[in-house]
PDB file of C-alpha atoms in Angstrom:
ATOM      1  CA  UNK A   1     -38.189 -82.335-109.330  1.00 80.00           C
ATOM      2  CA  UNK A   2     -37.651 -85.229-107.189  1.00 86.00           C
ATOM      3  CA  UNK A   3     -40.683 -86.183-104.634  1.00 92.00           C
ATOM      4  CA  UNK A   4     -39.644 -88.380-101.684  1.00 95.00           C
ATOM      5  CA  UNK A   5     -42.826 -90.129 -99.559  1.00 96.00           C
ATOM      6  CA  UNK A   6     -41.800 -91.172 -95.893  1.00 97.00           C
ATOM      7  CA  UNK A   7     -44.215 -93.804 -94.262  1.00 97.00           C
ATOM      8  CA  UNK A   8     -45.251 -93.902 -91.166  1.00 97.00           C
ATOM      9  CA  UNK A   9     -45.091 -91.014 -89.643  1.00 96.00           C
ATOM     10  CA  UNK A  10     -44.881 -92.515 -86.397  1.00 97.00           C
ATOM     11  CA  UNK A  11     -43.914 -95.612 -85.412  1.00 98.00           C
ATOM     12  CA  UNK A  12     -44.078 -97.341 -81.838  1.00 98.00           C
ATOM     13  CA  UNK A  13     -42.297-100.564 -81.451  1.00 97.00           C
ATOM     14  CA  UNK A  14     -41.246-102.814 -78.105  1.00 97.00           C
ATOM     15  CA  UNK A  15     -37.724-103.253 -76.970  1.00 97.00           C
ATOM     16  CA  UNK A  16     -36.472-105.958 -78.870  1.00 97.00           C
ATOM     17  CA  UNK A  17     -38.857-105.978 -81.867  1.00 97.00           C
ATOM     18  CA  UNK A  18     -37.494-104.784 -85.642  1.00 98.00           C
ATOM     19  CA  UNK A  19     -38.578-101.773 -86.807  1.00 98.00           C
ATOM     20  CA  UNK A  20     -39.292-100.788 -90.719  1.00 98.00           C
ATOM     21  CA  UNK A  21     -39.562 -97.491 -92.571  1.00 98.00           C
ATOM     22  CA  UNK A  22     -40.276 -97.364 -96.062  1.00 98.00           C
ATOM     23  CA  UNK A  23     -39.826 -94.450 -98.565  1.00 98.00           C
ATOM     24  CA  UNK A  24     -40.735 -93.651-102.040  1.00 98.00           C
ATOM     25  CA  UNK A  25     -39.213 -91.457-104.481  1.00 96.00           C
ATOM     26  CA  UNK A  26     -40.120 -90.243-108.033  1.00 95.00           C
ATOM     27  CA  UNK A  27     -36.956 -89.378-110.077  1.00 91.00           C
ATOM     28  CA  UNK A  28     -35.558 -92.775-111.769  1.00 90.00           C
ATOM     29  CA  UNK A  29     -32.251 -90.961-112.212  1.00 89.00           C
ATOM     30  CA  UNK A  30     -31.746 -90.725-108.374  1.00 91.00           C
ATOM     31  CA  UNK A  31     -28.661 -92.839-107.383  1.00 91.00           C
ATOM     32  CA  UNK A  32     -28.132 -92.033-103.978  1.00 93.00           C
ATOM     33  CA  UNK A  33     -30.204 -92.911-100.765  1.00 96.00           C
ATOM     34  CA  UNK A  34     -29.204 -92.326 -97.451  1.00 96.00           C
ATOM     35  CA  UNK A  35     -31.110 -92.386 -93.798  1.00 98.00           C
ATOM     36  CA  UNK A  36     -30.158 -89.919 -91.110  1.00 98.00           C
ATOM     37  CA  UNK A  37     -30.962 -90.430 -87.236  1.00 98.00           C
ATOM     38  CA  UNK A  38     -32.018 -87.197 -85.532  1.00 97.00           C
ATOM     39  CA  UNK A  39     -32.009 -86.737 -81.622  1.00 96.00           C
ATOM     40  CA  UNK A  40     -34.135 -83.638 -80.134  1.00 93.00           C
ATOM     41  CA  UNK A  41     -32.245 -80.141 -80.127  1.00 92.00           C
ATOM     42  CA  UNK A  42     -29.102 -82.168 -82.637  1.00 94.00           C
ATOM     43  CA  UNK A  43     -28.694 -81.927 -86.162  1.00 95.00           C
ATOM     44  CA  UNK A  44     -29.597 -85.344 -88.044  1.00 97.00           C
ATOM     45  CA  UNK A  45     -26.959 -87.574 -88.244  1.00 96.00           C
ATOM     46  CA  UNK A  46     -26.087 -90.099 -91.243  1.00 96.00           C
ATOM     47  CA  UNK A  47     -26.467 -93.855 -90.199  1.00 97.00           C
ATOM     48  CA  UNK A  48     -26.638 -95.734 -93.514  1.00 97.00           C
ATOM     49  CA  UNK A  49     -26.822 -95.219 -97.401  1.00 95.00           C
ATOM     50  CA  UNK A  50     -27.226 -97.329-100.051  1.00 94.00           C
ATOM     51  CA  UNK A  51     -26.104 -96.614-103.781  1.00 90.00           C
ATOM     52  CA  UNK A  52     -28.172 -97.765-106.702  1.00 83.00           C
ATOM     53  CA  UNK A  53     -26.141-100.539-107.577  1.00 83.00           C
ATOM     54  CA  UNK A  54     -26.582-102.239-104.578  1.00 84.00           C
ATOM     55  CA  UNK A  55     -29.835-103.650-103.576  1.00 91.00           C
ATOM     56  CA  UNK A  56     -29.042-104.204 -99.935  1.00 94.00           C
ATOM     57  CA  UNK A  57     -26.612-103.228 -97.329  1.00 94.00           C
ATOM     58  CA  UNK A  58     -26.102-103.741 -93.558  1.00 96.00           C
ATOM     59  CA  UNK A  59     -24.610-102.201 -90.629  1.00 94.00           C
ATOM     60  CA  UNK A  60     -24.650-104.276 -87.338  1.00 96.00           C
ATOM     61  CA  UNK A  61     -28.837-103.915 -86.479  1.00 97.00           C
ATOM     62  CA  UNK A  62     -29.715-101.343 -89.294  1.00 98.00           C
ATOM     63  CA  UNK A  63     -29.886-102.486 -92.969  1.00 97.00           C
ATOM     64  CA  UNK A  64     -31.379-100.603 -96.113  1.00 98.00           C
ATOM     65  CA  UNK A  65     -32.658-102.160 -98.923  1.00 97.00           C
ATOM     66  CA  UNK A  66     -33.460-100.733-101.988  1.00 96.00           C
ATOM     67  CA  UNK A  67     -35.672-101.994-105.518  1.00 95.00           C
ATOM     68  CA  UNK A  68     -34.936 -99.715-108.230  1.00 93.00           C
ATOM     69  CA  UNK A  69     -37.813-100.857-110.363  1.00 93.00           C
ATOM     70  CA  UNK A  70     -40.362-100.175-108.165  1.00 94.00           C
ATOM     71  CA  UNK A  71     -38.643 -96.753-106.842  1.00 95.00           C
ATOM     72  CA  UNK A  72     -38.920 -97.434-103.491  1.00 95.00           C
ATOM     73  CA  UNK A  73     -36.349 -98.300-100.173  1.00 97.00           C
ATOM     74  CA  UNK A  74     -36.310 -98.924 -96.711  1.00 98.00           C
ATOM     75  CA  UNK A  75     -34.832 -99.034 -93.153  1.00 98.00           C
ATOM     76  CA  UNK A  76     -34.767-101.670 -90.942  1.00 98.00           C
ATOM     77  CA  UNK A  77     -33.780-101.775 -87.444  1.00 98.00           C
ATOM     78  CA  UNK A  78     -33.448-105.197 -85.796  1.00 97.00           C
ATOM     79  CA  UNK A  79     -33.042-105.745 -82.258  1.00 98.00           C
ATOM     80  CA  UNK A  80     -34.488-101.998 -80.985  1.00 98.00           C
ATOM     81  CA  UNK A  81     -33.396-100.306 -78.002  1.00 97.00           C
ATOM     82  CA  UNK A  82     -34.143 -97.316 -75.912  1.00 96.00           C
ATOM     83  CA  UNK A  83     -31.819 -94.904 -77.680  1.00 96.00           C
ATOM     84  CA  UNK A  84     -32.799 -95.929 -80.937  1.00 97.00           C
ATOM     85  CA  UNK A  85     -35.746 -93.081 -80.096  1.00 98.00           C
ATOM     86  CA  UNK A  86     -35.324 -90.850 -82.306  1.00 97.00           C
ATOM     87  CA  UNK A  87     -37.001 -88.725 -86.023  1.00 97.00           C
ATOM     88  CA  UNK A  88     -35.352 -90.921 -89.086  1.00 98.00           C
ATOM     89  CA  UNK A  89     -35.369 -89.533 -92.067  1.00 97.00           C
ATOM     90  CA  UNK A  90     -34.996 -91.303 -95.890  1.00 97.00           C
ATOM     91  CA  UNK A  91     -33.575 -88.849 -98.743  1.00 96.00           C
ATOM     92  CA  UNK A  92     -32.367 -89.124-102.547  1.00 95.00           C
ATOM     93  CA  UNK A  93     -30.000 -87.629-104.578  1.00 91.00           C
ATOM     94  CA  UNK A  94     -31.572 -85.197-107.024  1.00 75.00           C
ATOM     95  CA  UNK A  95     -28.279 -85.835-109.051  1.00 75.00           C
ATOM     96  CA  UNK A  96     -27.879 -82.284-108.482  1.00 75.00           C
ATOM     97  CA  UNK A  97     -25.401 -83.189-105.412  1.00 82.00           C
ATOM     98  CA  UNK A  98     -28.400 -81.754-103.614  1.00 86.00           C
ATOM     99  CA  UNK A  99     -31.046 -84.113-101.691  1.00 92.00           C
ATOM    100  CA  UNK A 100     -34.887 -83.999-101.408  1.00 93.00           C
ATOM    101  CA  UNK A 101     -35.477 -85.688 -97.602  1.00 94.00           C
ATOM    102  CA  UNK A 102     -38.940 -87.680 -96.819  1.00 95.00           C
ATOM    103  CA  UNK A 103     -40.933 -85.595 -93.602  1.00 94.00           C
ATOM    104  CA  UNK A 104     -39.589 -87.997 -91.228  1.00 96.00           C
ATOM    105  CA  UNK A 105     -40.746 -91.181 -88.869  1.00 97.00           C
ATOM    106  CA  UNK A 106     -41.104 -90.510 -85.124  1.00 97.00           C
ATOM    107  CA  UNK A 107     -39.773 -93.847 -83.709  1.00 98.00           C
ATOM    108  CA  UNK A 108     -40.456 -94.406 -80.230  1.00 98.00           C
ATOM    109  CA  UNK A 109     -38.930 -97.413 -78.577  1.00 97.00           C
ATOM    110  CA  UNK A 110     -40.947 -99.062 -75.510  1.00 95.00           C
ATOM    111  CA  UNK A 111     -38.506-100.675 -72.763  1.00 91.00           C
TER     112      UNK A 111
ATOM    113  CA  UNK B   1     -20.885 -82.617 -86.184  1.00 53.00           C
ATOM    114  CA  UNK B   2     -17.857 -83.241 -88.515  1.00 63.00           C
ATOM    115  CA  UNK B   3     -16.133 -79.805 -87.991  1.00 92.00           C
ATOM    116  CA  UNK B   4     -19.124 -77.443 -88.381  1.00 96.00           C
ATOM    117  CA  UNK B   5     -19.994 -74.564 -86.708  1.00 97.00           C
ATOM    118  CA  UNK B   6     -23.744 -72.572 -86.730  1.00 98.00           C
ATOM    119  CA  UNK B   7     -23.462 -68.927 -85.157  1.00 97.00           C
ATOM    120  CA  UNK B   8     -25.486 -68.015 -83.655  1.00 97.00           C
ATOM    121  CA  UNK B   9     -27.195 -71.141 -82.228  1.00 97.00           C
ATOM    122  CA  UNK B  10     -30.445 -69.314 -81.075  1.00 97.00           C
ATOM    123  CA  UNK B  11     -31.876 -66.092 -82.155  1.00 97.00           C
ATOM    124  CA  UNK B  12     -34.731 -63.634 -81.850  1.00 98.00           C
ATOM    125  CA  UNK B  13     -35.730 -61.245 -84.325  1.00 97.00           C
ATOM    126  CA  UNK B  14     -38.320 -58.497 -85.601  1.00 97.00           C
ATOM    127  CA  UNK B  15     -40.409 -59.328 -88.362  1.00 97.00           C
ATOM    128  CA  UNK B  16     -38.687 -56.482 -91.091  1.00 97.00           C
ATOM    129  CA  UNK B  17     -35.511 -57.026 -89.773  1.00 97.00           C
ATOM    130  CA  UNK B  18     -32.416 -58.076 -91.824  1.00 96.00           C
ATOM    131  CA  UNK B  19     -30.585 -61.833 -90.552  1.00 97.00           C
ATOM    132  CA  UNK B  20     -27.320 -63.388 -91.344  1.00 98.00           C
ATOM    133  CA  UNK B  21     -26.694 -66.985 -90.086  1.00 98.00           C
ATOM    134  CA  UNK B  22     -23.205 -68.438 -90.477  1.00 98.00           C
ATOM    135  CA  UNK B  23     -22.136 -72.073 -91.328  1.00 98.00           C
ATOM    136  CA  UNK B  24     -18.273 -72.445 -90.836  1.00 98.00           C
ATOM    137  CA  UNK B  25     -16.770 -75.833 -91.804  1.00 97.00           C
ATOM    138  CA  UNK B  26     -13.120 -77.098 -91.249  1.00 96.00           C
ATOM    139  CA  UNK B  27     -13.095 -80.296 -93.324  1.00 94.00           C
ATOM    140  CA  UNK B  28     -12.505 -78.109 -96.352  1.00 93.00           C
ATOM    141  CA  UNK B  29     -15.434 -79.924 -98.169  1.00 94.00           C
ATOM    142  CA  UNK B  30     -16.459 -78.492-101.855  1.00 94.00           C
ATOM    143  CA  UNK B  31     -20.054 -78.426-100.896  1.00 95.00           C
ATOM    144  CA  UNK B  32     -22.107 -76.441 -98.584  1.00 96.00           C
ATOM    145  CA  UNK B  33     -26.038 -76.209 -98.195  1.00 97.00           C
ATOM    146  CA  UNK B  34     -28.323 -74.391 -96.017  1.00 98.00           C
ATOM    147  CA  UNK B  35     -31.767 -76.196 -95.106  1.00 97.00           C
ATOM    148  CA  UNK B  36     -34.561 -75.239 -93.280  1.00 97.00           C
ATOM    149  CA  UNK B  37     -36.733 -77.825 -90.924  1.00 97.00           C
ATOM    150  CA  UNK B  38     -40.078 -77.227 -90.108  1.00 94.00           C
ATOM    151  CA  UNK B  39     -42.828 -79.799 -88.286  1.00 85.00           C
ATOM    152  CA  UNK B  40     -44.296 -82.043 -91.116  1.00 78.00           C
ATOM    153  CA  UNK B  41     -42.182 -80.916 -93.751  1.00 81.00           C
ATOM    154  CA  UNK B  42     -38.631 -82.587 -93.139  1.00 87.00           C
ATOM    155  CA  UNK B  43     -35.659 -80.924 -94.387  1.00 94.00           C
ATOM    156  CA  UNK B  44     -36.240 -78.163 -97.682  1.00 95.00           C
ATOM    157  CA  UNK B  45     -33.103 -76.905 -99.058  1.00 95.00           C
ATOM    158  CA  UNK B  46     -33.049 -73.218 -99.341  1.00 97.00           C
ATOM    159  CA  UNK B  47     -29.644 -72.852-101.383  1.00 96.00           C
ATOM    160  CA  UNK B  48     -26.443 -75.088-101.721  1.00 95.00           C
ATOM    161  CA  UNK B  49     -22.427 -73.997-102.988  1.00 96.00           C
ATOM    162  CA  UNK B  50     -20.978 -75.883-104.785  1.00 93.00           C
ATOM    163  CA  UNK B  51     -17.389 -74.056-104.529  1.00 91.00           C
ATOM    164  CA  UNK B  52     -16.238 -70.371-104.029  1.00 92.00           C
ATOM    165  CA  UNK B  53     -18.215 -68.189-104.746  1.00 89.00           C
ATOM    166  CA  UNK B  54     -20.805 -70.566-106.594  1.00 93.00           C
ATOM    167  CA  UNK B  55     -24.426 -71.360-105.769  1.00 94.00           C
ATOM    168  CA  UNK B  56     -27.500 -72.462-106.582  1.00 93.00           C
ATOM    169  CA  UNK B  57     -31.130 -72.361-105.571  1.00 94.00           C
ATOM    170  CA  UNK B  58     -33.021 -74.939-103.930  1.00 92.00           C
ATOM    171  CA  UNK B  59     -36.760 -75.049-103.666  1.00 90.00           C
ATOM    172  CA  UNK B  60     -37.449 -73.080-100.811  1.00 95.00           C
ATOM    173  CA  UNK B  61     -35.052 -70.076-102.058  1.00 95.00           C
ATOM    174  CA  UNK B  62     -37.518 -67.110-101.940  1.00 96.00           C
ATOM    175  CA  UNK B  63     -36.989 -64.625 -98.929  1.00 96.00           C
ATOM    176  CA  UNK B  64     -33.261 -66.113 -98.578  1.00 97.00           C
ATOM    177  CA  UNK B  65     -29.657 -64.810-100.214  1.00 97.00           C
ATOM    178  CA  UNK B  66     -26.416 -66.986 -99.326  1.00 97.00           C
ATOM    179  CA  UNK B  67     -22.318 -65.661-100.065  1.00 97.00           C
ATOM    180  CA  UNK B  68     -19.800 -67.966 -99.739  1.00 97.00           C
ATOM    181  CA  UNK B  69     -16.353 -66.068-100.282  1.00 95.00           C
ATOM    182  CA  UNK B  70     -14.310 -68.847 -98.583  1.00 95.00           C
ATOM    183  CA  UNK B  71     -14.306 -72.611 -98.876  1.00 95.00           C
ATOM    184  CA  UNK B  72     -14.691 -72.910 -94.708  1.00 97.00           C
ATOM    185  CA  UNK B  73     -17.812 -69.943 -94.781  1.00 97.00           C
ATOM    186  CA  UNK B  74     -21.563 -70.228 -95.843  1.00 98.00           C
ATOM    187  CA  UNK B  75     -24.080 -67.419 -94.943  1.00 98.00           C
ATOM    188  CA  UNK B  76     -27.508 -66.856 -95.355  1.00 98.00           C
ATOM    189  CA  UNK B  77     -29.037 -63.586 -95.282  1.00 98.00           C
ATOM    190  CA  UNK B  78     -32.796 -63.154 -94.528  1.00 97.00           C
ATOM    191  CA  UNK B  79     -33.523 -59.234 -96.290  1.00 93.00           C
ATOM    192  CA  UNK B  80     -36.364 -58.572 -94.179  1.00 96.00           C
ATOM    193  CA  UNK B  81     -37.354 -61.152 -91.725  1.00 97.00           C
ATOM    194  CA  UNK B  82     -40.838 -62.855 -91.943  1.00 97.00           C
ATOM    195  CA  UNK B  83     -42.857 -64.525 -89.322  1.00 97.00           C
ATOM    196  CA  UNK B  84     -43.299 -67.658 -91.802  1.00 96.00           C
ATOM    197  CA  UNK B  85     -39.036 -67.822 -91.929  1.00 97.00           C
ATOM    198  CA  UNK B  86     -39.315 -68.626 -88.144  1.00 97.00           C
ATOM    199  CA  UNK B  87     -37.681 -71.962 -88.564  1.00 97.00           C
ATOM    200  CA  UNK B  88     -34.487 -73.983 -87.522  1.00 98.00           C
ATOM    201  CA  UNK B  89     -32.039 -73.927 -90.106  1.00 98.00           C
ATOM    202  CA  UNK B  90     -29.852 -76.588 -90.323  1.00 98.00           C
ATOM    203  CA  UNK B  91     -25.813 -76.273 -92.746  1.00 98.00           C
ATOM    204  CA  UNK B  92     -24.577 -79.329 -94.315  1.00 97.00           C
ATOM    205  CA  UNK B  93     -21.663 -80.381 -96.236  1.00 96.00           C
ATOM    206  CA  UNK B  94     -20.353 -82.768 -98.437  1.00 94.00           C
ATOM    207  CA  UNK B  95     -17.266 -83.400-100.242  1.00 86.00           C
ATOM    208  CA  UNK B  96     -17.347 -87.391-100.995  1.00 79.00           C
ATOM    209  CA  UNK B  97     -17.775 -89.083-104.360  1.00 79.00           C
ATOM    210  CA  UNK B  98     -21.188 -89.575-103.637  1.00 80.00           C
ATOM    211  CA  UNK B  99     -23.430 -86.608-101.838  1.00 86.00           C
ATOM    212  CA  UNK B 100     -23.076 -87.822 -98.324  1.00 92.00           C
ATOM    213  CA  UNK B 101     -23.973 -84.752 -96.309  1.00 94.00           C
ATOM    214  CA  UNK B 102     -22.940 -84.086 -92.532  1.00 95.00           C
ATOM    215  CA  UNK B 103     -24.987 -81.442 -90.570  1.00 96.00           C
ATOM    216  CA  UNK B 104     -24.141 -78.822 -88.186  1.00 97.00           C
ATOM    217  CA  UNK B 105     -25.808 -78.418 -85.169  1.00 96.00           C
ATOM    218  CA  UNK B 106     -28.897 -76.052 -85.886  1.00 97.00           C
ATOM    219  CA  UNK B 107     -29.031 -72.737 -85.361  1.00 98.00           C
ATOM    220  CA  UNK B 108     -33.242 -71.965 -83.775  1.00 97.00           C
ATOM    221  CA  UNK B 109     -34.938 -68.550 -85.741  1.00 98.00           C
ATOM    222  CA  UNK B 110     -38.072 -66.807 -84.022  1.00 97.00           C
ATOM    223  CA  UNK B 111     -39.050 -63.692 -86.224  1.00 97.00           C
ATOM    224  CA  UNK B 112     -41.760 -61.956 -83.677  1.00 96.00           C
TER     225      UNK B 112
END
C-alpha cells in the first residue's frame, strides 16, 4: 500500500519567515495530494491540494508544489503569522478514494 | 466542519465494553470514512463507505465494525472495547471528483 513520509516533525520558525514541509510518498499511481491545517481539540481542516498534473499551485501565502518523478511534494508558507500555529499534515490518494496521511509537522510560529 | 456531526464528542468506557460512535453528514456526500489519530502516527483509516450500505476496510480495521444504512449516517462499533482503541476518532467525507475529504469535529475515546 501507499507509504507517506512527513518531514520535520517539528518546525519552529519567526514571524515573518517562510516555512517548508516536505513529504514523500511511495505509490506512483497516487494522483491526489492535499495538506490539512489542524488546530488543538478541531478536526484538521483542508488548506490546499494539488493534482498530479499540476506541478505547482498557490493560495495567497501557502503554495504546494509537487515533482512526480521524484515522488515527493511540499508546503510552503510565506509570510508566517501567529495563527498559522498549528499540526499540518501532507496525504495521497491511494486511488482507492481513500488517503494514507504523513504523521504530521508541529509548526510553531514565534511573534 | 462542512455539515458533520460526531456523537458523542467525549466518552469513557470499560475495557470489554461494546461502543458505537456516530458520524452524521448533511451535504449528502457518497463517501464516508472513519479514522483514528493517535500521537506519532497521523491519521489511519479504520474503514470508509463508499455508498449505502457499502464499505471497505482500511488498514487499521481489526477490533472495529462500521453500518451505514443511510447516505447522512456512518457508525462504528467497537465489539469489546480495548485499552489500545483509546484514541480520537475523527469522520470524514467526500463527494468531489477528486477525494477531497472534510472532517468532523472528533469525537475523544478513553477505554479504562
Amino acid at each position: 500500500g501507499e507509504n507517506v513520509e512527513q518531514h520535520p516533525s517539528t518546525l519552529s520558525v519567526q514571524e515573518g519567515d517562510s516555512a517548508v514541509i516536505k513529504c514523500t510518498y511511495s505509490d506512483s499511481a497516487s494522483n491526489y495530494f492535499p495538506w490539512y491545517k489542524q488546530e488543538l481539540g478541531k478536526g484538521p481542516q483542508l488548506i490546499i491540494d494539488i493534482r498530479s498534473n499540476v506541478g505547482e499551485k498557490k493560495d495567497q501565502r501557502i503554495a504546494v508544489t509537487l515533482n512526480k518523478t521524484a515522488k515527493h511534494f511540499s508546503l510552503h508558507i510565506t509570510e508566517t503569522q501567529p495563527e498559522d500555529s498549528a499540526v499540518y499534515f501532507c496525504a495521497a490518494d491511494t486511488g482507492r478514494r481513500a488517503l494514507t496521511f504523513g504523521s504530521g509537522t508541529r509548526l510553531q510560529v514565534q511573534p | 466542519d462542512a455539515g458533520i456531526t460526531q456523537s458523542p464528542r467525549h466518552k469513557v468506557t470499560e475495557t470489554g465494553t461494546p461502543v458505537t460512535l456516530r458520524c452524521h453528514q448533511t451535504e449528502n456526500h457518497r463517501y464516508m470514512y472513519w479514522y483514528r489519530q493517535d500521537p506519532g502516527h497521523g491519521l489511519r483509516l479504520i474503514h470508509y463507505s463508499y455508498g449505502v450500505k457499502d464499505t471497505d476496510k482500511g488498514e487499521v480495521s481489526d477490533g472495529y465494525s462500521v453500518s451505514r444504512s443511510k447516505t447522512e449516517d456512518f457508525l462504528l462499533t467497537l465489539e469489546s472495547a480495548t485499552s489500545s482503541q483509546t484514541s480520537v476518532y475523527f469522520c470524514a467525507i467526500s463527494g468531489g471528483v477528486y477525494n477531497e475529504q472534510f472532517f468532523g469535529p472528533g469525537t475523544r475515546l478513553t477505554v479504562l
